[in-house]
Amino acid sequence: MRPFDYERATDTQGAARAAEDGATIIAGGTNLLDLMKLEVMAPERLIDITRLDLKRIDETPEGGLRIGALVTNSDLAAHPAVRRDHRVLSRALLAGASGQLRNKATTGGNLCQRTRCYYFYDTDMPCNKRQPGSGCQAIGGATRLHAILGASPQCIATHPSDMAVALRALGAEIEIEDTGGETRRLPLQEFYRLPGDAPQHDNTLAPGDLITAVILPAPVPGARHVYRKVRDRASYAFALVSVAAVARMDEGRIGHIALAFGGVAHMPWRDGAVEDLLAGETPSDALFAEAADLLLKEAQGHGGNDFKIPLTRRTLKAVLREVCSAEDAA
């Protein structure tokens, strides 16, 4: 590990200004410290924000939740309001990492974690995400964990977060503060970006932007929540495919449906056309197969991850059967 300067932030504006000046924000450090040890990232200055007042979970006037950026994954998963009203989020968090890591990992840090692509972590290999213009060794290489949707010739990596997949299904927004103390809200779908020609940029944060909270809207009354994660082993493994689903049945028809997918793209994936197809319809295997066809119409495997296309199809259909069933999925 290379030498670096370490400071503790005393307020959010100070942390934002330090980030604008090139410092790297650290909270739980569950991803960043690994990257520093491997010299994938070598920040010259770290700003520790763990003493900032960002550890609260509060109800919003609209009936949702405001989750501070420093709330740990363990505390978020166990919060009574999350377990009652946003069950898909609690389930996704408990499906991620180990108990020890969830005790340290923070809400804001989880959103900003980097890909777990083998080649990104190996500094002897070319990687456009780590060194723009060097090439993508994953294309033509070991691709078991890699993307089938939204990739580009520059990068086929996936985003590893379980939490972000559930947040995408719940319609979450990110609260961001800048160096002047001004805050803005950004829908999660506008926070992440696809690789395109600039895969080194995982999200749309500008220098000096600091995530201060995640905002959840009011829960959908009577909705069922399902989170299914398919992985190589029962615990502490990243998703090959995951699906977060929130649905409400109205007189035998699908009155509300929100679906988000993990393990398949550079960002938590959500396809509005698939939800539009399902909304208002009577559940059936034929309908679910049509939804899977629509979701995967532009899917592309890269050899080692070809299996993800039929796996995503089967997983989506199984989740839809469960979340649209007559039995309560709570």
XYZ file of C-alpha atoms in Angstrom:
330
model
C 0.000 0.000 0.000
C 1.372 3.385 -0.981
C 1.654 6.303 1.504
C -1.335 8.614 1.789
C -2.572 11.494 3.925
C -5.512 10.822 6.239
C -7.931 13.414 7.633
C -11.279 13.348 9.422
C -14.062 15.525 8.087
C -15.916 17.663 10.614
C -18.813 18.706 8.363
C -20.324 17.765 5.021
C -19.187 20.896 3.200
C -15.597 20.305 4.285
C -15.780 16.745 2.998
C -17.270 17.946 -0.297
C -14.550 20.563 -0.730
C -11.857 17.982 -0.039
C -13.385 15.693 -2.676
C -13.436 18.583 -5.130
C -9.709 19.035 -4.481
C -9.034 15.404 -5.380
C -9.345 13.627 -2.025
C -11.022 10.227 -1.825
C -13.926 9.753 0.591
C -13.718 6.790 2.959
C -16.369 5.480 5.357
C -16.571 1.734 6.033
C -13.751 1.072 3.583
C -14.943 -2.452 2.765
C -14.220 -1.964 -0.948
C -11.757 0.926 -1.029
C -9.184 -0.660 1.287
C -9.076 -3.794 -0.860
C -8.505 -1.672 -3.951
C -5.734 0.266 -2.211
C -3.970 -2.910 -1.081
C -3.972 -4.189 -4.662
C -2.911 -0.736 -5.970
C -5.962 -0.620 -8.208
C -6.595 2.711 -6.519
C -3.812 4.760 -4.968
C -5.335 7.947 -3.482
C -2.884 10.458 -2.101
C -5.410 11.798 0.417
C -8.267 10.134 2.294
C -11.099 12.011 3.991
C -12.818 9.971 6.706
C -16.496 10.949 6.991
C -17.545 8.421 9.641
C -18.005 11.101 12.327
C -20.507 13.102 10.315
C -24.158 13.148 11.369
C -25.365 10.885 8.561
C -26.404 7.784 10.527
C -30.122 8.442 10.977
C -33.154 6.797 9.393
C -36.133 9.172 9.451
C -39.638 9.130 8.042
C -40.317 11.705 5.342
C -43.450 13.888 5.160
C -44.500 11.868 2.100
C -44.508 8.623 4.077
C -41.188 7.274 2.853
C -37.767 7.066 4.506
C -34.644 9.200 4.492
C -31.651 6.910 5.033
C -28.401 8.625 6.014
C -25.373 7.788 3.899
C -23.512 6.367 6.921
C -26.255 3.968 8.032
C -24.634 0.527 7.996
C -26.049 -2.272 5.904
C -26.754 -4.267 9.087
C -28.704 -1.439 10.729
C -30.636 -0.729 7.543
C -31.633 -4.366 7.047
C -32.815 -4.616 10.669
C -34.738 -1.324 10.853
C -38.418 -1.949 11.694
C -39.767 0.361 8.968
C -37.578 -1.266 6.327
C -38.592 -4.761 7.386
C -42.259 -3.745 7.423
C -42.626 -1.516 4.367
C -39.574 -2.136 2.153
C -38.950 -5.844 2.647
C -37.203 -6.305 -0.679
C -34.449 -3.966 0.547
C -33.935 -5.848 3.800
C -33.780 -9.155 1.944
C -31.303 -7.833 -0.603
C -29.012 -6.489 2.115
C -29.034 -9.789 4.001
C -28.166 -11.603 0.770
C -25.019 -9.500 0.349
C -21.566 -10.053 1.832
C -21.080 -11.413 5.367
C -22.370 -10.204 8.718
C -19.006 -8.662 9.568
C -18.891 -6.701 6.305
C -22.499 -5.563 6.663
C -21.589 -4.158 10.086
C -19.004 -1.864 8.431
C -20.412 -1.219 4.960
C -22.421 1.992 4.610
C -25.375 2.959 2.458
C -23.447 5.582 0.485
C -20.386 3.397 0.105
C -22.454 0.469 -1.144
C -23.804 2.635 -3.944
C -20.299 3.690 -4.973
C -18.524 0.331 -4.838
C -16.500 -0.653 -7.886
C -16.950 -3.696 -10.098
C -15.552 -7.071 -9.005
C -14.284 -7.880 -12.530
C -11.230 -10.148 -12.327
C -9.311 -7.982 -14.767
C -10.123 -4.722 -13.008
C -8.553 -6.151 -9.854
C -5.429 -7.458 -11.633
C -3.104 -4.552 -12.381
C -1.073 -6.719 -14.776
C -4.076 -6.917 -17.093
C -5.377 -4.204 -19.434
C -8.625 -2.661 -18.213
C -10.352 0.384 -19.649
C -12.113 1.012 -16.344
C -8.822 1.155 -14.446
C -6.675 2.640 -17.253
C -8.733 4.187 -20.064
C -7.575 3.182 -23.520
C -5.656 0.101 -22.406
C -8.282 -2.382 -23.638
C -10.702 -4.852 -22.073
C -9.094 -8.189 -21.277
C -12.452 -9.572 -20.160
C -13.712 -9.635 -23.761
C -12.476 -12.994 -24.945
C -11.415 -13.937 -21.410
C -13.114 -15.321 -18.296
C -16.598 -13.802 -18.339
C -18.671 -15.845 -15.875
C -19.602 -12.762 -13.796
C -19.931 -10.334 -16.679
C -22.721 -8.354 -18.326
C -25.272 -9.513 -20.872
C -27.126 -6.173 -21.061
C -25.937 -2.587 -21.595
C -22.267 -3.451 -22.156
C -19.972 -1.845 -24.716
C -16.813 -2.819 -26.636
C -14.931 -0.903 -23.928
C -16.258 -2.758 -20.857
C -18.491 -5.733 -20.006
C -18.204 -5.539 -16.201
C -21.181 -5.673 -13.839
C -22.135 -3.651 -10.780
C -21.923 -5.900 -7.686
C -24.424 -4.299 -5.281
C -27.485 -6.192 -4.021
C -28.756 -3.134 -2.151
C -28.797 -0.959 -5.278
C -30.916 -3.501 -7.152
C -33.605 -3.348 -4.468
C -33.387 0.461 -4.349
C -33.919 0.593 -8.112
C -37.096 -1.472 -7.780
C -38.300 0.798 -4.962
C -37.801 3.995 -6.991
C -35.153 5.446 -4.676
C -33.521 8.846 -5.051
C -30.026 9.900 -3.991
C -29.559 13.072 -1.938
C -26.329 14.853 -2.871
C -24.684 17.891 -1.277
C -22.155 20.087 -3.080
C -19.354 22.308 -1.800
C -21.726 25.248 -1.300
C -24.031 23.250 0.945
C -26.756 22.989 -1.695
C -28.564 19.658 -1.899
C -30.305 18.003 -4.814
C -32.096 14.733 -5.397
C -31.147 12.417 -8.220
C -33.214 9.373 -9.236
C -31.139 6.220 -8.926
C -31.438 5.542 -12.654
C -29.703 8.876 -13.296
C -26.994 8.209 -10.718
C -25.476 5.236 -12.531
C -24.223 5.252 -16.107
C -23.517 2.600 -18.713
C -19.896 2.105 -19.824
C -20.120 3.473 -23.362
C -16.754 4.933 -24.329
C -15.893 6.041 -20.765
C -16.177 2.995 -18.471
C -13.868 4.622 -15.902
C -16.895 6.646 -14.732
C -19.241 4.450 -12.704
C -21.738 7.178 -11.865
C -22.622 10.803 -12.501
C -21.164 12.319 -9.320
C -19.175 15.475 -10.044
C -16.013 16.483 -8.143
C -17.197 17.952 -4.862
C -20.424 15.946 -4.714
C -21.103 14.079 -1.463
C -23.886 11.525 -1.026
C -25.723 12.416 2.173
C -28.813 10.179 2.038
C -31.022 7.804 0.105
C -34.709 8.730 -0.129
C -37.348 6.015 -0.414
C -40.861 6.935 -1.551
C -43.931 5.842 0.383
C -44.493 2.093 0.092
C -47.027 0.708 -2.377
C -50.043 -0.363 -0.286
C -50.632 -4.110 -0.319
C -47.550 -4.873 -2.385
C -45.629 -8.125 -2.187
C -41.819 -8.048 -2.138
C -39.444 -10.695 -3.510
C -35.658 -10.712 -3.823
C -34.082 -13.727 -5.464
C -30.318 -14.061 -5.858
C -28.723 -16.839 -7.892
C -25.064 -17.344 -7.005
C -22.350 -19.978 -7.004
C -22.612 -20.692 -3.283
C -25.118 -20.091 -0.519
C -23.443 -17.074 1.075
C -20.807 -14.387 0.518
C -20.905 -14.565 -3.274
C -21.854 -11.989 -5.887
C -24.978 -12.514 -7.957
C -24.854 -14.327 -11.243
C -28.414 -13.044 -11.639
C -30.648 -11.334 -9.089
C -34.188 -9.999 -9.333
C -35.930 -7.525 -7.022
C -39.694 -7.405 -7.476
C -42.471 -5.303 -5.928
C -45.999 -6.111 -7.092
C -49.612 -5.574 -6.085
C -52.504 -7.597 -7.438
C -55.837 -5.857 -8.106
C -58.780 -8.209 -8.625
C -56.658 -10.890 -10.255
C -54.650 -8.497 -12.419
C -51.210 -6.989 -11.920
C -52.005 -3.537 -10.555
C -48.427 -2.473 -9.828
C -45.128 -4.055 -10.847
C -41.515 -2.926 -10.440
C -38.606 -5.156 -11.434
C -34.863 -4.598 -11.134
C -32.029 -6.928 -12.052
C -28.509 -7.448 -10.737
C -25.531 -9.365 -12.082
C -26.484 -8.656 -15.691
C -25.316 -5.093 -16.402
C -22.957 -2.261 -15.503
C -25.705 -0.827 -13.288
C -28.841 -2.107 -11.544
C -31.037 -2.827 -14.563
C -34.688 -1.839 -14.932
C -36.710 -2.025 -18.142
C -39.874 0.064 -18.159
C -41.177 -1.677 -21.283
C -41.259 -5.007 -19.430
C -43.237 -3.471 -16.574
C -45.635 -1.807 -19.021
C -46.211 -5.166 -20.679
C -47.118 -6.805 -17.359
C -49.192 -4.016 -15.773
C -52.931 -4.582 -15.923
C -52.609 -8.153 -17.206
C -53.716 -11.452 -15.715
C -50.666 -13.482 -14.637
C -49.842 -16.490 -16.809
C -46.797 -18.441 -17.902
C -47.313 -17.154 -21.429
C -47.270 -13.540 -20.186
C -44.154 -14.148 -18.098
C -42.386 -15.751 -21.066
C -43.264 -12.715 -23.201
C -41.836 -10.435 -20.494
C -38.599 -12.439 -20.453
C -38.362 -12.266 -24.250
C -38.734 -8.492 -24.116
C -36.178 -8.089 -21.343
C -33.579 -10.197 -23.136
C -34.185 -9.202 -26.752
C -30.814 -7.396 -26.898
C -28.926 -9.602 -24.436
C -25.478 -10.703 -25.565
C -23.278 -13.323 -23.964
C -19.503 -13.445 -24.192
C -18.798 -17.155 -24.022
C -18.344 -17.849 -20.344
C -21.511 -15.977 -19.399
C -23.795 -17.246 -22.168
C -25.633 -19.266 -19.520
C -26.843 -16.025 -17.917
C -29.397 -15.469 -20.682
C -31.473 -18.611 -19.996
C -30.746 -18.248 -16.267
C -32.186 -14.719 -16.260
C -35.223 -15.970 -18.151
C -35.891 -18.764 -15.650
C -35.242 -16.543 -12.631
C -37.561 -13.782 -13.852
C -40.375 -16.247 -14.551
C -39.974 -17.851 -11.115
C -39.998 -14.459 -9.372
C -43.084 -13.337 -11.297
C -44.924 -16.523 -10.325
C -44.071 -15.857 -6.687
C -44.738 -12.136 -6.507
C -47.977 -12.391 -8.477
C -49.300 -15.416 -6.628
C -52.450 -15.490 -4.532
C -50.403 -16.188 -1.409
C -48.816 -13.362 0.587
C -45.072 -13.244 -0.172
C -44.296 -11.303 3.023
